[in-house]
PDB file of C-alpha atoms in Angstrom:
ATOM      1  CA  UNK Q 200       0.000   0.000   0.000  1.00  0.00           C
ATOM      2  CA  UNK Q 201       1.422   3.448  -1.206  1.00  0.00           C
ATOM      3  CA  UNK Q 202       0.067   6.681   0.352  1.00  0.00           C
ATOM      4  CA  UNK Q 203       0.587  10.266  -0.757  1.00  0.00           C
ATOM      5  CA  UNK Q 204       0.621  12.729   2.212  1.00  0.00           C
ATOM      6  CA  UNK Q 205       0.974  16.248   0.875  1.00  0.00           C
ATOM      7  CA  UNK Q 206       2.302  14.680  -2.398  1.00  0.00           C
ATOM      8  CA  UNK Q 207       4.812  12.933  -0.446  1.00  0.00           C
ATOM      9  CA  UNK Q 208       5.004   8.800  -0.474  1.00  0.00           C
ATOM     10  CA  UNK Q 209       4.228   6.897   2.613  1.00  0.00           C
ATOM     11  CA  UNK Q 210       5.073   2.824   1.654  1.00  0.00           C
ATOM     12  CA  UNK Q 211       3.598   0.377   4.299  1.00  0.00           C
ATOM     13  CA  UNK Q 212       5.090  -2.961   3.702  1.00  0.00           C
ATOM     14  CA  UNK Q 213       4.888  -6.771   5.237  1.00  0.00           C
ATOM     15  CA  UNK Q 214       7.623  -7.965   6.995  1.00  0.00           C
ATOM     16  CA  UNK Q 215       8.338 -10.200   4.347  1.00  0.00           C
ATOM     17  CA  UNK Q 216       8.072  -7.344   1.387  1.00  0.00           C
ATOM     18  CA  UNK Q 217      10.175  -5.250   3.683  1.00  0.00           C
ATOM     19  CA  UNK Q 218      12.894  -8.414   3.684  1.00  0.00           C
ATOM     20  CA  UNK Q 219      13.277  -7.422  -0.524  1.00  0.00           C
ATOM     21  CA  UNK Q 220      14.897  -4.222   0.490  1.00  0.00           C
ATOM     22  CA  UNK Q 221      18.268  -4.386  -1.659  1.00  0.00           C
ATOM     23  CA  UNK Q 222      19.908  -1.805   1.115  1.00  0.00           C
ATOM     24  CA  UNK Q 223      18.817  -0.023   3.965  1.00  0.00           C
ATOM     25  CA  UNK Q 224      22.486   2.045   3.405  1.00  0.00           C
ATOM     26  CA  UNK Q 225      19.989   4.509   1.033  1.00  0.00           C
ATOM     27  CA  UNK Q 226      17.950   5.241   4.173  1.00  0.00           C
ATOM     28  CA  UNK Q 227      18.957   8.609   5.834  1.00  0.00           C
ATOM     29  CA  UNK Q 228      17.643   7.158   9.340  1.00  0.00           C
ATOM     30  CA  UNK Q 229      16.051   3.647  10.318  1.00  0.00           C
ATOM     31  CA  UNK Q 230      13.989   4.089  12.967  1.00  0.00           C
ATOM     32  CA  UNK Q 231      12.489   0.783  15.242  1.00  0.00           C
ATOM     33  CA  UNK Q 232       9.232   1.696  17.087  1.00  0.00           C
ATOM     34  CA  UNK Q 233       9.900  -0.680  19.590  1.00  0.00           C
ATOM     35  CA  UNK Q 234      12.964   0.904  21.483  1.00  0.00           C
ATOM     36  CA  UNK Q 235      12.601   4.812  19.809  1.00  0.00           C
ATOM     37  CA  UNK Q 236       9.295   7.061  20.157  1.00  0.00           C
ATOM     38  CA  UNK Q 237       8.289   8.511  16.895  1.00  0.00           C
ATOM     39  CA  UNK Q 238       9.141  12.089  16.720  1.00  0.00           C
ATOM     40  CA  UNK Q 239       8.517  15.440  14.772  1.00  0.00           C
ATOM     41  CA  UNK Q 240      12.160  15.812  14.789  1.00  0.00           C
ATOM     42  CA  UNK Q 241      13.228  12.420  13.037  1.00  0.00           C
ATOM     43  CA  UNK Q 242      11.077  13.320   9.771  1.00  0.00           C
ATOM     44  CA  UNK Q 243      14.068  13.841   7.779  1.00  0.00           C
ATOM     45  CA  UNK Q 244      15.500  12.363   4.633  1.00  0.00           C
ATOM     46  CA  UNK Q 245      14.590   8.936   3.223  1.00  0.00           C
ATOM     47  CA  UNK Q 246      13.194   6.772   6.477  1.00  0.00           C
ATOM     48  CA  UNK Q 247      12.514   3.651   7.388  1.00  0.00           C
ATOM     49  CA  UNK Q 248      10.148   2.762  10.276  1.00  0.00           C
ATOM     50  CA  UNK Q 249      10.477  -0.744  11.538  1.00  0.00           C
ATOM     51  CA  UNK Q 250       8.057  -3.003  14.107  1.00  0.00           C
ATOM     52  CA  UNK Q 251       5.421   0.021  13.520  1.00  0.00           C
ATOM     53  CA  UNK Q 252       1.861  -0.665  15.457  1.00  0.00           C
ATOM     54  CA  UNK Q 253      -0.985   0.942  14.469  1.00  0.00           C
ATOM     55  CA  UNK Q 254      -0.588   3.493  17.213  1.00  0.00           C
ATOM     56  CA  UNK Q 255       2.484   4.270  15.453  1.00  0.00           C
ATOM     57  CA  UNK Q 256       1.009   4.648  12.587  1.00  0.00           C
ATOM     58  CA  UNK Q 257      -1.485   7.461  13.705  1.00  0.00           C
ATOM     59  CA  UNK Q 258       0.639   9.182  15.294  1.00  0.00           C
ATOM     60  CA  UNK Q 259       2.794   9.568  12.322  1.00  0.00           C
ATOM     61  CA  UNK Q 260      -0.496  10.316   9.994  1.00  0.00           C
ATOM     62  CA  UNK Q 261      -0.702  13.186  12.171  1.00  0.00           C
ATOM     63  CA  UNK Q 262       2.470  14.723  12.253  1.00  0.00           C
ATOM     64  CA  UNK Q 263       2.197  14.424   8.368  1.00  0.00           C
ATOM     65  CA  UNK Q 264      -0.957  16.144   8.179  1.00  0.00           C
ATOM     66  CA  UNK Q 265      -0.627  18.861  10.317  1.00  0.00           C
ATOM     67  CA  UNK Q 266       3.253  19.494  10.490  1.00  0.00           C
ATOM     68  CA  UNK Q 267       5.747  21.445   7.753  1.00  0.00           C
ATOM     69  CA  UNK Q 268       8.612  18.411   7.122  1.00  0.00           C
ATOM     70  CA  UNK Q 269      10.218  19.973   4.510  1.00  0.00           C
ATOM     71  CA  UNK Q 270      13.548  17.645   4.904  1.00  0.00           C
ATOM     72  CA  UNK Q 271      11.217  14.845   4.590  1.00  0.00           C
ATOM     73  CA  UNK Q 272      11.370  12.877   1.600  1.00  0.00           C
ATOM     74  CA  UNK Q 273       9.799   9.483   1.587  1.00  0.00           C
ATOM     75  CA  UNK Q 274       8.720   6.790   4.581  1.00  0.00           C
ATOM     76  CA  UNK Q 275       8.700   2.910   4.683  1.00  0.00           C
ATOM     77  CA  UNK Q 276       6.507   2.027   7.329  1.00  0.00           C
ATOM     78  CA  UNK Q 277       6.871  -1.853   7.943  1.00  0.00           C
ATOM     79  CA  UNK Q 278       4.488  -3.019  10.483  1.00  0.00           C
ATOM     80  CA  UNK Q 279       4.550  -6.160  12.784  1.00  0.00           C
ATOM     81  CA  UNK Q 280       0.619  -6.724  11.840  1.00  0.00           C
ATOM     82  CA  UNK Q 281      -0.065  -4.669   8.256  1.00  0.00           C
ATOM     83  CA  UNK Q 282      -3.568  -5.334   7.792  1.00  0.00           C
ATOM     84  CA  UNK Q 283      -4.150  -3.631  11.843  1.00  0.00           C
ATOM     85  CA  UNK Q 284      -2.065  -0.632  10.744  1.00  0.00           C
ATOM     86  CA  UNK Q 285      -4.026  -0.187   7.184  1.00  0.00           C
ATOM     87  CA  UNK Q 286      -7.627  -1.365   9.137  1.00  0.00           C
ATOM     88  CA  UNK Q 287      -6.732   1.784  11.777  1.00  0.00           C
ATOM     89  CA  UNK Q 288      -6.020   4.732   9.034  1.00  0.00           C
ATOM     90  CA  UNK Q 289      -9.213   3.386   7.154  1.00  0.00           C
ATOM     91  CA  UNK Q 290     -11.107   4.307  10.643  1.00  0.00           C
ATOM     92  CA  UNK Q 291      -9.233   7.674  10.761  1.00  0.00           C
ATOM     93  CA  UNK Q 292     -10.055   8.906   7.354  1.00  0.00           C
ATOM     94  CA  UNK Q 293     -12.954   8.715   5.080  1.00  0.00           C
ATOM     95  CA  UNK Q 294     -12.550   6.475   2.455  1.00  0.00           C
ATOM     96  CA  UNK Q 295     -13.690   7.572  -1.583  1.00  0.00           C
ATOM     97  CA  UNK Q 296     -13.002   5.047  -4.249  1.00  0.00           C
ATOM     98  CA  UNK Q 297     -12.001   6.297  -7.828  1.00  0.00           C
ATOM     99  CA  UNK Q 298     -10.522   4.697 -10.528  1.00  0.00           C
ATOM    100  CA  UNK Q 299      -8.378   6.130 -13.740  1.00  0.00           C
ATOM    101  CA  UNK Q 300      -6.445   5.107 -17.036  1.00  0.00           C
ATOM    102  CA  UNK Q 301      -3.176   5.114 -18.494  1.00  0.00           C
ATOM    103  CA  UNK Q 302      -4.333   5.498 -22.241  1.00  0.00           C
ATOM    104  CA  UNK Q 303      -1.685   3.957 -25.114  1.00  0.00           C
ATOM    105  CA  UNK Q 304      -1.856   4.666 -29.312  1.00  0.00           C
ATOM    106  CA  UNK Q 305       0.781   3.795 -31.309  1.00  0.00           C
ATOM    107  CA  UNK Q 306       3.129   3.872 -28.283  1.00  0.00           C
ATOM    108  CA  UNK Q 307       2.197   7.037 -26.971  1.00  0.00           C
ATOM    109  CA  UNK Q 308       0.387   8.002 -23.868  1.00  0.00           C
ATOM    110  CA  UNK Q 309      -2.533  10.389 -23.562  1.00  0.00           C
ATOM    111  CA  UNK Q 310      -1.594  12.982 -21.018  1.00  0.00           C
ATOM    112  CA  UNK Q 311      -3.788  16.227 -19.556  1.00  0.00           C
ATOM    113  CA  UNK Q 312      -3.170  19.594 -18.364  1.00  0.00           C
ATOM    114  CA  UNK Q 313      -5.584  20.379 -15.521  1.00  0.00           C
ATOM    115  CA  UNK Q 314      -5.084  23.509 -13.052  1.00  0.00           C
ATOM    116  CA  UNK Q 315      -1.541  23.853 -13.912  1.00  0.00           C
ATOM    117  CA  UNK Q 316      -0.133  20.502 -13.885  1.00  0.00           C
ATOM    118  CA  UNK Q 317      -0.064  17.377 -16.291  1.00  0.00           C
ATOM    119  CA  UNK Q 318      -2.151  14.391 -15.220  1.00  0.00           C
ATOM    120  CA  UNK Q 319      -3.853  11.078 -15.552  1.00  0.00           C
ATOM    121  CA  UNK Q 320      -7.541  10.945 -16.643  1.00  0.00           C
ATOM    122  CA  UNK Q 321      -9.310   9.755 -13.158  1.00  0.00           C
ATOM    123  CA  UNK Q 322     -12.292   9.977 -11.277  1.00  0.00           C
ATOM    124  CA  UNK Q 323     -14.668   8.902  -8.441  1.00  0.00           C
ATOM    125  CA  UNK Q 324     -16.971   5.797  -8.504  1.00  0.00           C
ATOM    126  CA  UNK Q 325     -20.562   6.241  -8.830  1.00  0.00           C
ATOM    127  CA  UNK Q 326     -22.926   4.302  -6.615  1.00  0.00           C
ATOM    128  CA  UNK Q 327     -22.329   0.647  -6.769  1.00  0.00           C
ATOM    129  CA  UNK Q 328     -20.116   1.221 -10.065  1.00  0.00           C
ATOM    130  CA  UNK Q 329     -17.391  -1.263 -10.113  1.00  0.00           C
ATOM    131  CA  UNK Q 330     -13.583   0.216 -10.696  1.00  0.00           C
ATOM    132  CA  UNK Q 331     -13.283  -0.898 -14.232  1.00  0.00           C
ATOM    133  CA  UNK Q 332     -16.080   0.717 -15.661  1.00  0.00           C
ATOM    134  CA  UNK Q 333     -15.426   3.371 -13.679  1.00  0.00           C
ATOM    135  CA  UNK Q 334     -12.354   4.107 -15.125  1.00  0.00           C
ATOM    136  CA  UNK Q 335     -13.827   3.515 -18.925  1.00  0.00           C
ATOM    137  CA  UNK Q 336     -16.088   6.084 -18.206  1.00  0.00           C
ATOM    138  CA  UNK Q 337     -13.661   8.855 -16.644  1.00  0.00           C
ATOM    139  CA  UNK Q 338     -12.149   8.333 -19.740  1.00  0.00           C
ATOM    140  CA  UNK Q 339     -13.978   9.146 -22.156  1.00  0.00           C
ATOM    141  CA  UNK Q 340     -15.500  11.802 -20.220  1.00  0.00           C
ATOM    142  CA  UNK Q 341     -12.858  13.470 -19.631  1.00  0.00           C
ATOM    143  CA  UNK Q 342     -11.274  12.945 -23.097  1.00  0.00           C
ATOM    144  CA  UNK Q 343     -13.658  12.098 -25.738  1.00  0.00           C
ATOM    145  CA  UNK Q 344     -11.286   8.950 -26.027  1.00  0.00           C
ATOM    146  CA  UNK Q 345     -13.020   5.398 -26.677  1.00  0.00           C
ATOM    147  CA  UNK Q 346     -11.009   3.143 -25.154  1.00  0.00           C
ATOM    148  CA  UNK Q 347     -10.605  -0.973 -24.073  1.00  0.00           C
ATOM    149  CA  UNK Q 348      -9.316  -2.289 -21.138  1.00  0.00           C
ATOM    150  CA  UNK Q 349      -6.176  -4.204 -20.709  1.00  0.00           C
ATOM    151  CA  UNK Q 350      -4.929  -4.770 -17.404  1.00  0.00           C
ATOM    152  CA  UNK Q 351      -4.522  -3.366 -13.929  1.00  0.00           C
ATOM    153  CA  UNK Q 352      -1.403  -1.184 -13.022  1.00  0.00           C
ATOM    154  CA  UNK Q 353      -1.478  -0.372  -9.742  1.00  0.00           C
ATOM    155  CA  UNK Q 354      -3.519   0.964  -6.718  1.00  0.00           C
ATOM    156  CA  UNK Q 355      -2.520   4.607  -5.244  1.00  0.00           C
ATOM    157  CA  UNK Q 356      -4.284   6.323  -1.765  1.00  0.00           C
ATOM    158  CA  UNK Q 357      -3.898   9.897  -0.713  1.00  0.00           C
ATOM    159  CA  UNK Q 358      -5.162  11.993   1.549  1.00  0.00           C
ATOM    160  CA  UNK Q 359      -6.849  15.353   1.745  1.00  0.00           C
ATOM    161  CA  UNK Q 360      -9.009  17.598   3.484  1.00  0.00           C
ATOM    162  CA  UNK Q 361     -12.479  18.265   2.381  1.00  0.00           C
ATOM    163  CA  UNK Q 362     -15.228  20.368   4.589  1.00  0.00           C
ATOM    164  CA  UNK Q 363     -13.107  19.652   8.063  1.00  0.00           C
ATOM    165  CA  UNK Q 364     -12.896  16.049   7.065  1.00  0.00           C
ATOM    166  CA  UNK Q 365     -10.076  13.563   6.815  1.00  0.00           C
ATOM    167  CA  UNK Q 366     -10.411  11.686   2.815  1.00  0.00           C
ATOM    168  CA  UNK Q 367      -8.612   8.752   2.291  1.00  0.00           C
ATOM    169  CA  UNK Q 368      -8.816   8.501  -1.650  1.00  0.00           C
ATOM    170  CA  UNK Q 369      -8.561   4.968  -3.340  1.00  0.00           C
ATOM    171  CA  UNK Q 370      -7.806   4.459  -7.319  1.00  0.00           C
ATOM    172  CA  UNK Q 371      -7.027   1.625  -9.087  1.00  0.00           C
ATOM    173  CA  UNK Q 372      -5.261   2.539 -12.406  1.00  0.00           C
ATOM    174  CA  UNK Q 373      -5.689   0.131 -15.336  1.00  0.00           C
ATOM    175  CA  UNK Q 374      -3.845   0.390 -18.440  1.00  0.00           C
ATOM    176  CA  UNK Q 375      -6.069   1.263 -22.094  1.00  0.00           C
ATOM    177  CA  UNK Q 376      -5.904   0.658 -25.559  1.00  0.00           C
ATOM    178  CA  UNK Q 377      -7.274   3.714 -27.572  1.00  0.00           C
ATOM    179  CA  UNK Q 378     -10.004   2.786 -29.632  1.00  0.00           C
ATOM    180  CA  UNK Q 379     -11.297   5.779 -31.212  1.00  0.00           C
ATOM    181  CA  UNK Q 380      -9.405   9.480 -30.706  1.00  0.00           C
ATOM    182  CA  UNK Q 381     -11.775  11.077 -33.626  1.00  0.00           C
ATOM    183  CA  UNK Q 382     -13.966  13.151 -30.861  1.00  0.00           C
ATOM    184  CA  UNK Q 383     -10.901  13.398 -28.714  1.00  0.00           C
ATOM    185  CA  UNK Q 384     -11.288  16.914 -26.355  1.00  0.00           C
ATOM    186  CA  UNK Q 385     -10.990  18.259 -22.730  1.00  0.00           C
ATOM    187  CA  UNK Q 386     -13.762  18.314 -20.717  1.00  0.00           C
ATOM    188  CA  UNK Q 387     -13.288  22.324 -19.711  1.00  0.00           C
ATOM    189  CA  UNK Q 388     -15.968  21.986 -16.889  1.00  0.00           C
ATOM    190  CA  UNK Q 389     -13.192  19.601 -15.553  1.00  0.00           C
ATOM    191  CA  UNK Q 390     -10.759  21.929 -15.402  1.00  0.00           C
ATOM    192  CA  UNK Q 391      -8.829  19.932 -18.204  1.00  0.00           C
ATOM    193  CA  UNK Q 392      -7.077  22.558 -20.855  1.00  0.00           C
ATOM    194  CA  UNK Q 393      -5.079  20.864 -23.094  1.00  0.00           C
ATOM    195  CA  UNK Q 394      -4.661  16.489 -24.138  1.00  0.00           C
ATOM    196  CA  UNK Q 395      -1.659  15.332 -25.954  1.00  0.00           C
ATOM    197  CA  UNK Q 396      -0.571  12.209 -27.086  1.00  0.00           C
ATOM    198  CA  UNK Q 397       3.130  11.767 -25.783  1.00  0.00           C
ATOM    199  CA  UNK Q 398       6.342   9.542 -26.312  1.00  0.00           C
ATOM    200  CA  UNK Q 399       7.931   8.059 -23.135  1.00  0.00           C
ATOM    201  CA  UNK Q 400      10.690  11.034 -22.966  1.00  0.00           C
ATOM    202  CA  UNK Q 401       7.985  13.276 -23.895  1.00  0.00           C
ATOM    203  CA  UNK Q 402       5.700  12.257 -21.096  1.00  0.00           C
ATOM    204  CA  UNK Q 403       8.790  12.264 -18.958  1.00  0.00           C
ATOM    205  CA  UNK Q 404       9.529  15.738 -19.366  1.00  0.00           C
ATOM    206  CA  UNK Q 405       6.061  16.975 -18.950  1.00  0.00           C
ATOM    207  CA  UNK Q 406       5.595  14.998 -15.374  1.00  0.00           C
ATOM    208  CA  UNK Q 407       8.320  17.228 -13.881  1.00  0.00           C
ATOM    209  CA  UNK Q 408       5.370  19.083 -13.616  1.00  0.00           C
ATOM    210  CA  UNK Q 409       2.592  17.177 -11.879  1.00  0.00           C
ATOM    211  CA  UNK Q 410       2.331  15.312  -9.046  1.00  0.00           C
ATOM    212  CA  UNK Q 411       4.463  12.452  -7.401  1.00  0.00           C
ATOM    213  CA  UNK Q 412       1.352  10.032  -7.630  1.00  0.00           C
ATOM    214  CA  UNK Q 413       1.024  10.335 -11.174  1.00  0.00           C
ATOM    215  CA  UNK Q 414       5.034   9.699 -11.676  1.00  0.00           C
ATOM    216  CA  UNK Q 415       4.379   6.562  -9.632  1.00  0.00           C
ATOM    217  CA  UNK Q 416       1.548   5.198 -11.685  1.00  0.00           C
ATOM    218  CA  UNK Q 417       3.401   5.830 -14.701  1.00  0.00           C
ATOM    219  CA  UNK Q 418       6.556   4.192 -13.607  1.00  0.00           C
ATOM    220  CA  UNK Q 419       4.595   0.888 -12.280  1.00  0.00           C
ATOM    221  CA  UNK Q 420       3.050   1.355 -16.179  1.00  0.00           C
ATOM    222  CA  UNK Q 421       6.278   1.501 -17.398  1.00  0.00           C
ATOM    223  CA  UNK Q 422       7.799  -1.223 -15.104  1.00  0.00           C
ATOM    224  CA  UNK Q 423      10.289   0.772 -13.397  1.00  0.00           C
ATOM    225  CA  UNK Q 424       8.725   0.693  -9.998  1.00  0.00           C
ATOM    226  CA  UNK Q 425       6.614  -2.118  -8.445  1.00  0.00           C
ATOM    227  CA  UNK Q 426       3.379  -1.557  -6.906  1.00  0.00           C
ATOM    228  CA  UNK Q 427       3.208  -2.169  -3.356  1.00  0.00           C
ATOM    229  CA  UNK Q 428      -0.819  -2.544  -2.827  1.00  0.00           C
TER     230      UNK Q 428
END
């Protein structure tokens, strides 16, 4: 499970995913919640959290939330008992489902620019809407773009604030073959300005600016990274 805090990646990991770890020399601090107490101060850097319990894991939610880390970079939280930790900040937050696509043509992808930054087409769930269809639909409502499902990417979770209340967001990302492009257009209402159909280095380029989710769900498309759900 991967969750974005402020754009920022939280990793919570088994025991036994957390084993895989080709060297713990590129963490700037390993911290074990057995012997240390969790503290504002040790957010620095790339960290590692070992033998987290779920009370662990609040506590840090919070201090993400509601401090300013900038030295922080990224967290592995490895947890004696995962499924407690990821049960307890599903009781803290709100949870929304949504589900998006990573569209392909002629080995391009579609990208979009929406309020300043480049981006996935995505959206919430309707009632009792399953994730695939979902994500069919957010496409080609969002982009004109008819398009068939081929497989599932990867799952990402972050968290916001909306009306004084703690959102957990859920999508699945699937990957798309393009059907038909011919009515191909932003949905303005959307905020969406511009679509373009780009090249790897292309799409590269253009993610500098958008959001460290979105570089994760194209680098699990593009097999660089592996998804941690």
């Amino acid at each position: 499970m991967i969750i974005f805090i402020k754009d920022r990646p939280v990793r919570i990991l088994s025991e036994k995913a957390a084993q895989g770890l080709s060297n713990r020399a590129t963490f700037d601090r390993i911290i074990d919640a057995h012997l240390e107490m969790l503290k504002v101060v040790s957010l620095k850097g790339h960290l590692l959290i070992l033998n987290a319990t779920p009370i662990t894991a609040e506590k840090l939610f919070h201090f993400l939330n509601n401090y300013d880390l900038p030295e922080l970079q990224s967290i592995y939280l490895v947890p004696k008992d995962r499924e407690a930790v990821e049960k307890r900040l599903k009781k803290i937050y709100t949870v929304i489902k949504a589900a998006g696509g990573i569209v392909t043509k002629d080995n391009k992808m579609l990208m979009m620019f929406r309020r300043g930054v480049w981006d996935l087409p995505k959206g919430k769930l309707d009632d009792n809407e399953k994730s695939k269809k979902a994500a069919l639909r957010e496409v080609e409502e969002e982009t004109g773009v008819k398009a068939e499902l081929i497989e599932k990417t990867c799952t990402t979770w972050h968290t916001y604030t909306q009306n004084n209340q703690l959102i957990l967001k859920r999508t699945k990302w699937y990957w798309m073959r393009c059907v038909d492009d011919s009515k191909m257009a932003p949905q303005h209402d959307e905020g969406i300005e511009q679509l373009a159909w780009m090249s790897e280095p292309e799409a590269r380029k253009a993610l500098v600016n958008s959001f460290s989710s979105i570089r994760y769900v194209v680098d699990c498309f593009m097999g660089q990274e592996v998804d941690v759900d």
